[in-house]
Amino acid sequence: MSYPITRMRRLRRSEALRRMVRETRLSRDDLVLPLFVVEGRGVREPVASMPGVHRLSVDTLVTECKEVRDVGIPAVILFGIPAEKDAIGTGADHGEGVVQRAVEAVKAAEPELCVITDVCLCEYTDHGHCGIVDGGDVANDTSLERLAATALSHARAGADVVAPSDMMDGRVAAIRRTLDDFAFQDVAILSYAAKFASAFYGPFRDAAESTPQFGDRRSYQMDPPNAREALREMRLDLEEGADALMVKPAIHYLDLLARARAELDVPLAAYHVSGEYAMLKAAAERGWIDGERAMHETLVSIKRAGADLILTYAAREVAAQLG
Ligand code: PBG
């Protein structure tokens, strides 16, 4: 049956009708807010390339997390920015490190808020790579120990979920084994399974001071043109014990979210990364797009493609708009 019997416009005529047939709805439950934590007290330092995003000290982070919970967002993901860096990222698994203290403080103040931690060495190494550098190369197997130790320190601090973002082979298995050995079998792993060597991480690296001091991340993060390989990465991480998988960045990789949704029966997360956020903010600031609508449309499209969880710097403003 086609036109004139069928008229697709009939169900678009009013907002009531559109609401009734709407297939995808963004909810607060979908959102995870990334937060950057730095040393000091009373710090709330704006990140120039990410309007609305701040670097927070532990005390201001706790206040922020109260507000996050008040607007109904279920989870935050924390990134630590230490005062000092060295070749092996000693700060990453320090029991009294900035992110470990942040996790403890947030869980003490807001026990119901889900605290996810990013597990990576790049914020803690002076060379800015995500693993241990050996002979000019990022050494996979020696990095695993450091990553597992980092995840363990986050679990000890009270993290509910650890999220390895380094892209070393075997990190999920190494982390799972270590967590289980130390009786943290209930701490979940959200693996950044399909993480691409993307141009869209620029503003994050300003915020986290994690730009590689030599070379780039293409020997460990994925090559953007590769989709089959991404599915393989995701399956491998599931075999290694990941509880949920992430695709990152989000909007240029929606095809992968859709494929993963069709082929894999696990929760999927998408990271709407710093560059994706910054582009929308910059265009909106110039009055070139309606920022609020564009942000909503972007996040809805990520959900429509198949994401259960959306990590976005816009989580708070979007949650507030959801009414
Ligand atoms: C750490 C990490 C990065 C991001 C999340 N975890 C940076 C990178 O890989 O260079 C990027 C997040 C963003 O751009 O918003 N490895």
mmCIF file with all atom_site columns, N, CA and C and ligand atoms in Angstrom, residues 50 79 118 120 122-123 130 165-166 192 195 200-202 204-205 210 217 221 248 271-275 313, ligand 1:
data_model
loop_
_atom_site.group_PDB
_atom_site.id
_atom_site.type_symbol
_atom_site.label_atom_id
_atom_site.label_alt_id
_atom_site.label_comp_id
_atom_site.label_asym_id
_atom_site.label_entity_id
_atom_site.label_seq_id
_atom_site.pdbx_PDB_ins_code
_atom_site.Cartn_x
_atom_site.Cartn_y
_atom_site.Cartn_z
_atom_site.occupancy
_atom_site.B_iso_or_equiv
_atom_site.pdbx_formal_charge
_atom_site.auth_seq_id
_atom_site.auth_comp_id
_atom_site.auth_asym_id
_atom_site.auth_atom_id
_atom_site.pdbx_PDB_model_num
ATOM   1  N N   . MET A 1 50  ? 36.939 23.264 26.015 1.00 0.00 ? 50  MET A N   1
ATOM   2  C CA  . MET A 1 50  ? 35.718 22.516 26.324 1.00 0.00 ? 50  MET A CA  1
ATOM   3  C C   . MET A 1 50  ? 34.798 23.370 27.199 1.00 0.00 ? 50  MET A C   1
ATOM   4  N N   . PHE A 1 79  ? 38.910 10.941 35.699 1.00 0.00 ? 79  PHE A N   1
ATOM   5  C CA  . PHE A 1 79  ? 40.257 10.989 35.123 1.00 0.00 ? 79  PHE A CA  1
ATOM   6  C C   . PHE A 1 79  ? 41.136 11.761 36.095 1.00 0.00 ? 79  PHE A C   1
ATOM   7  N N   . ASP A 1 118 ? 38.771 5.707  34.700 1.00 0.00 ? 118 ASP A N   1
ATOM   8  C CA  . ASP A 1 118 ? 39.528 5.448  33.478 1.00 0.00 ? 118 ASP A CA  1
ATOM   9  C C   . ASP A 1 118 ? 40.868 4.848  33.906 1.00 0.00 ? 118 ASP A C   1
ATOM   10 N N   . CYS A 1 120 ? 44.414 4.056  32.673 1.00 0.00 ? 120 CYS A N   1
ATOM   11 C CA  . CYS A 1 120 ? 45.377 4.300  31.599 1.00 0.00 ? 120 CYS A CA  1
ATOM   12 C C   . CYS A 1 120 ? 46.612 4.922  32.227 1.00 0.00 ? 120 CYS A C   1
ATOM   13 N N   . CYS A 1 122 ? 48.538 7.234  30.431 1.00 0.00 ? 122 CYS A N   1
ATOM   14 C CA  . CYS A 1 122 ? 48.980 8.432  29.694 1.00 0.00 ? 122 CYS A CA  1
ATOM   15 C C   . CYS A 1 122 ? 48.927 9.719  30.513 1.00 0.00 ? 122 CYS A C   1
ATOM   16 N N   . GLU A 1 123 ? 48.029 9.811  31.482 1.00 0.00 ? 123 GLU A N   1
ATOM   17 C CA  . GLU A 1 123 ? 48.001 11.025 32.303 1.00 0.00 ? 123 GLU A CA  1
ATOM   18 C C   . GLU A 1 123 ? 49.158 11.037 33.313 1.00 0.00 ? 123 GLU A C   1
ATOM   19 N N   . CYS A 1 130 ? 50.335 5.578  26.617 1.00 0.00 ? 130 CYS A N   1
ATOM   20 C CA  . CYS A 1 130 ? 49.392 4.852  27.472 1.00 0.00 ? 130 CYS A CA  1
ATOM   21 C C   . CYS A 1 130 ? 50.007 3.609  28.121 1.00 0.00 ? 130 CYS A C   1
ATOM   22 N N   . SER A 1 165 ? 41.490 2.097  29.024 1.00 0.00 ? 165 SER A N   1
ATOM   23 C CA  . SER A 1 165 ? 41.403 2.848  27.763 1.00 0.00 ? 165 SER A CA  1
ATOM   24 C C   . SER A 1 165 ? 42.722 2.858  27.012 1.00 0.00 ? 165 SER A C   1
ATOM   25 N N   . ASP A 1 166 ? 43.654 2.002  27.420 1.00 0.00 ? 166 ASP A N   1
ATOM   26 C CA  . ASP A 1 166 ? 45.020 2.042  26.888 1.00 0.00 ? 166 ASP A CA  1
ATOM   27 C C   . ASP A 1 166 ? 45.192 1.327  25.557 1.00 0.00 ? 166 ASP A C   1
ATOM   28 N N   . TYR A 1 192 ? 37.213 -0.091 26.939 1.00 0.00 ? 192 TYR A N   1
ATOM   29 C CA  . TYR A 1 192 ? 37.265 0.736  25.742 1.00 0.00 ? 192 TYR A CA  1
ATOM   30 C C   . TYR A 1 192 ? 37.785 -0.211 24.655 1.00 0.00 ? 192 TYR A C   1
ATOM   31 N N   . LYS A 1 195 ? 38.617 1.474  20.401 1.00 0.00 ? 195 LYS A N   1
ATOM   32 C CA  . LYS A 1 195 ? 39.053 2.863  20.579 1.00 0.00 ? 195 LYS A CA  1
ATOM   33 C C   . LYS A 1 195 ? 39.998 3.211  19.442 1.00 0.00 ? 195 LYS A C   1
ATOM   34 N N   . PHE A 1 200 ? 39.871 13.474 17.259 1.00 0.00 ? 200 PHE A N   1
ATOM   35 C CA  . PHE A 1 200 ? 38.870 14.144 18.095 1.00 0.00 ? 200 PHE A CA  1
ATOM   36 C C   . PHE A 1 200 ? 39.172 14.107 19.595 1.00 0.00 ? 200 PHE A C   1
ATOM   37 N N   . TYR A 1 201 ? 40.383 13.686 19.971 1.00 0.00 ? 201 TYR A N   1
ATOM   38 C CA  . TYR A 1 201 ? 40.748 13.685 21.394 1.00 0.00 ? 201 TYR A CA  1
ATOM   39 C C   . TYR A 1 201 ? 41.530 14.932 21.810 1.00 0.00 ? 201 TYR A C   1
ATOM   40 N N   . GLY A 1 202 ? 41.724 15.858 20.874 1.00 0.00 ? 202 GLY A N   1
ATOM   41 C CA  . GLY A 1 202 ? 42.584 17.016 21.148 1.00 0.00 ? 202 GLY A CA  1
ATOM   42 C C   . GLY A 1 202 ? 42.245 17.774 22.421 1.00 0.00 ? 202 GLY A C   1
ATOM   43 N N   . PHE A 1 204 ? 40.627 16.907 25.063 1.00 0.00 ? 204 PHE A N   1
ATOM   44 C CA  . PHE A 1 204 ? 40.862 16.070 26.249 1.00 0.00 ? 204 PHE A CA  1
ATOM   45 C C   . PHE A 1 204 ? 42.332 16.119 26.640 1.00 0.00 ? 204 PHE A C   1
ATOM   46 N N   . ARG A 1 205 ? 43.197 16.035 25.646 1.00 0.00 ? 205 ARG A N   1
ATOM   47 C CA  . ARG A 1 205 ? 44.630 15.989 25.962 1.00 0.00 ? 205 ARG A CA  1
ATOM   48 C C   . ARG A 1 205 ? 45.107 17.299 26.558 1.00 0.00 ? 205 ARG A C   1
ATOM   49 N N   . SER A 1 210 ? 47.900 15.044 28.488 1.00 0.00 ? 210 SER A N   1
ATOM   50 C CA  . SER A 1 210 ? 48.333 13.690 28.145 1.00 0.00 ? 210 SER A CA  1
ATOM   51 C C   . SER A 1 210 ? 48.732 13.548 26.672 1.00 0.00 ? 210 SER A C   1
ATOM   52 N N   . ARG A 1 217 ? 49.610 7.649  18.826 1.00 0.00 ? 217 ARG A N   1
ATOM   53 C CA  . ARG A 1 217 ? 49.070 6.436  19.438 1.00 0.00 ? 217 ARG A CA  1
ATOM   54 C C   . ARG A 1 217 ? 48.654 5.380  18.402 1.00 0.00 ? 217 ARG A C   1
ATOM   55 N N   . GLN A 1 221 ? 46.215 2.311  19.375 1.00 0.00 ? 221 GLN A N   1
ATOM   56 C CA  . GLN A 1 221 ? 44.797 2.589  19.123 1.00 0.00 ? 221 GLN A CA  1
ATOM   57 C C   . GLN A 1 221 ? 44.461 2.172  17.687 1.00 0.00 ? 221 GLN A C   1
ATOM   58 N N   . LYS A 1 248 ? 34.589 4.229  20.740 1.00 0.00 ? 248 LYS A N   1
ATOM   59 C CA  . LYS A 1 248 ? 35.072 5.590  20.971 1.00 0.00 ? 248 LYS A CA  1
ATOM   60 C C   . LYS A 1 248 ? 35.931 6.044  19.809 1.00 0.00 ? 248 LYS A C   1
ATOM   61 N N   . TYR A 1 271 ? 31.514 6.725  23.704 1.00 0.00 ? 271 TYR A N   1
ATOM   62 C CA  . TYR A 1 271 ? 32.128 7.929  24.263 1.00 0.00 ? 271 TYR A CA  1
ATOM   63 C C   . TYR A 1 271 ? 32.026 9.059  23.247 1.00 0.00 ? 271 TYR A C   1
ATOM   64 N N   . HIS A 1 272 ? 31.153 10.009 23.582 1.00 0.00 ? 272 HIS A N   1
ATOM   65 C CA  . HIS A 1 272 ? 31.025 11.237 22.793 1.00 0.00 ? 272 HIS A CA  1
ATOM   66 C C   . HIS A 1 272 ? 32.198 12.114 23.245 1.00 0.00 ? 272 HIS A C   1
ATOM   67 N N   . VAL A 1 273 ? 33.287 12.066 22.480 1.00 0.00 ? 273 VAL A N   1
ATOM   68 C CA  . VAL A 1 273 ? 34.562 12.569 23.009 1.00 0.00 ? 273 VAL A CA  1
ATOM   69 C C   . VAL A 1 273 ? 34.711 14.085 22.947 1.00 0.00 ? 273 VAL A C   1
ATOM   70 N N   . SER A 1 274 ? 35.808 14.531 23.527 1.00 0.00 ? 274 SER A N   1
ATOM   71 C CA  . SER A 1 274 ? 36.061 15.964 23.699 1.00 0.00 ? 274 SER A CA  1
ATOM   72 C C   . SER A 1 274 ? 35.940 16.753 22.388 1.00 0.00 ? 274 SER A C   1
ATOM   73 N N   . GLY A 1 275 ? 36.504 16.243 21.307 1.00 0.00 ? 275 GLY A N   1
ATOM   74 C CA  . GLY A 1 275 ? 36.466 16.984 20.044 1.00 0.00 ? 275 GLY A CA  1
ATOM   75 C C   . GLY A 1 275 ? 35.056 17.065 19.473 1.00 0.00 ? 275 GLY A C   1
ATOM   76 N N   . TYR A 1 313 ? 30.360 14.970 27.952 1.00 0.00 ? 313 TYR A N   1
ATOM   77 C CA  . TYR A 1 313 ? 30.609 16.162 28.774 1.00 0.00 ? 313 TYR A CA  1
ATOM   78 C C   . TYR A 1 313 ? 29.350 17.004 28.902 1.00 0.00 ? 313 TYR A C   1
HETATM 79 C C1  . PBG B 2 .   ? 43.196 8.011  27.931 1.00 0.00 ? 1   PBG B C1  1
HETATM 80 C C2  . PBG B 2 .   ? 41.959 8.553  27.339 1.00 0.00 ? 1   PBG B C2  1
HETATM 81 C C3  . PBG B 2 .   ? 41.797 9.487  26.299 1.00 0.00 ? 1   PBG B C3  1
HETATM 82 C C4  . PBG B 2 .   ? 40.429 9.752  26.218 1.00 0.00 ? 1   PBG B C4  1
HETATM 83 C C5  . PBG B 2 .   ? 39.797 8.970  27.176 1.00 0.00 ? 1   PBG B C5  1
HETATM 84 N N1  . PBG B 2 .   ? 40.761 8.228  27.842 1.00 0.00 ? 1   PBG B N1  1
HETATM 85 C C6  . PBG B 2 .   ? 42.789 10.176 25.471 1.00 0.00 ? 1   PBG B C6  1
HETATM 86 C C7  . PBG B 2 .   ? 43.567 9.485  24.459 1.00 0.00 ? 1   PBG B C7  1
HETATM 87 O O1  . PBG B 2 .   ? 43.464 8.280  24.233 1.00 0.00 ? 1   PBG B O1  1
HETATM 88 O O2  . PBG B 2 .   ? 44.401 10.180 23.868 1.00 0.00 ? 1   PBG B O2  1
HETATM 89 C C8  . PBG B 2 .   ? 39.785 10.721 25.270 1.00 0.00 ? 1   PBG B C8  1
HETATM 90 C C9  . PBG B 2 .   ? 38.507 11.302 25.746 1.00 0.00 ? 1   PBG B C9  1
HETATM 91 C C10 . PBG B 2 .   ? 38.057 12.504 25.010 1.00 0.00 ? 1   PBG B C10 1
HETATM 92 O O3  . PBG B 2 .   ? 38.648 12.956 24.002 1.00 0.00 ? 1   PBG B O3  1
HETATM 93 O O4  . PBG B 2 .   ? 37.039 13.055 25.447 1.00 0.00 ? 1   PBG B O4  1
HETATM 94 N N2  . PBG B 2 .   ? 43.894 7.131  27.147 1.00 0.00 ? 1   PBG B N2  1
#
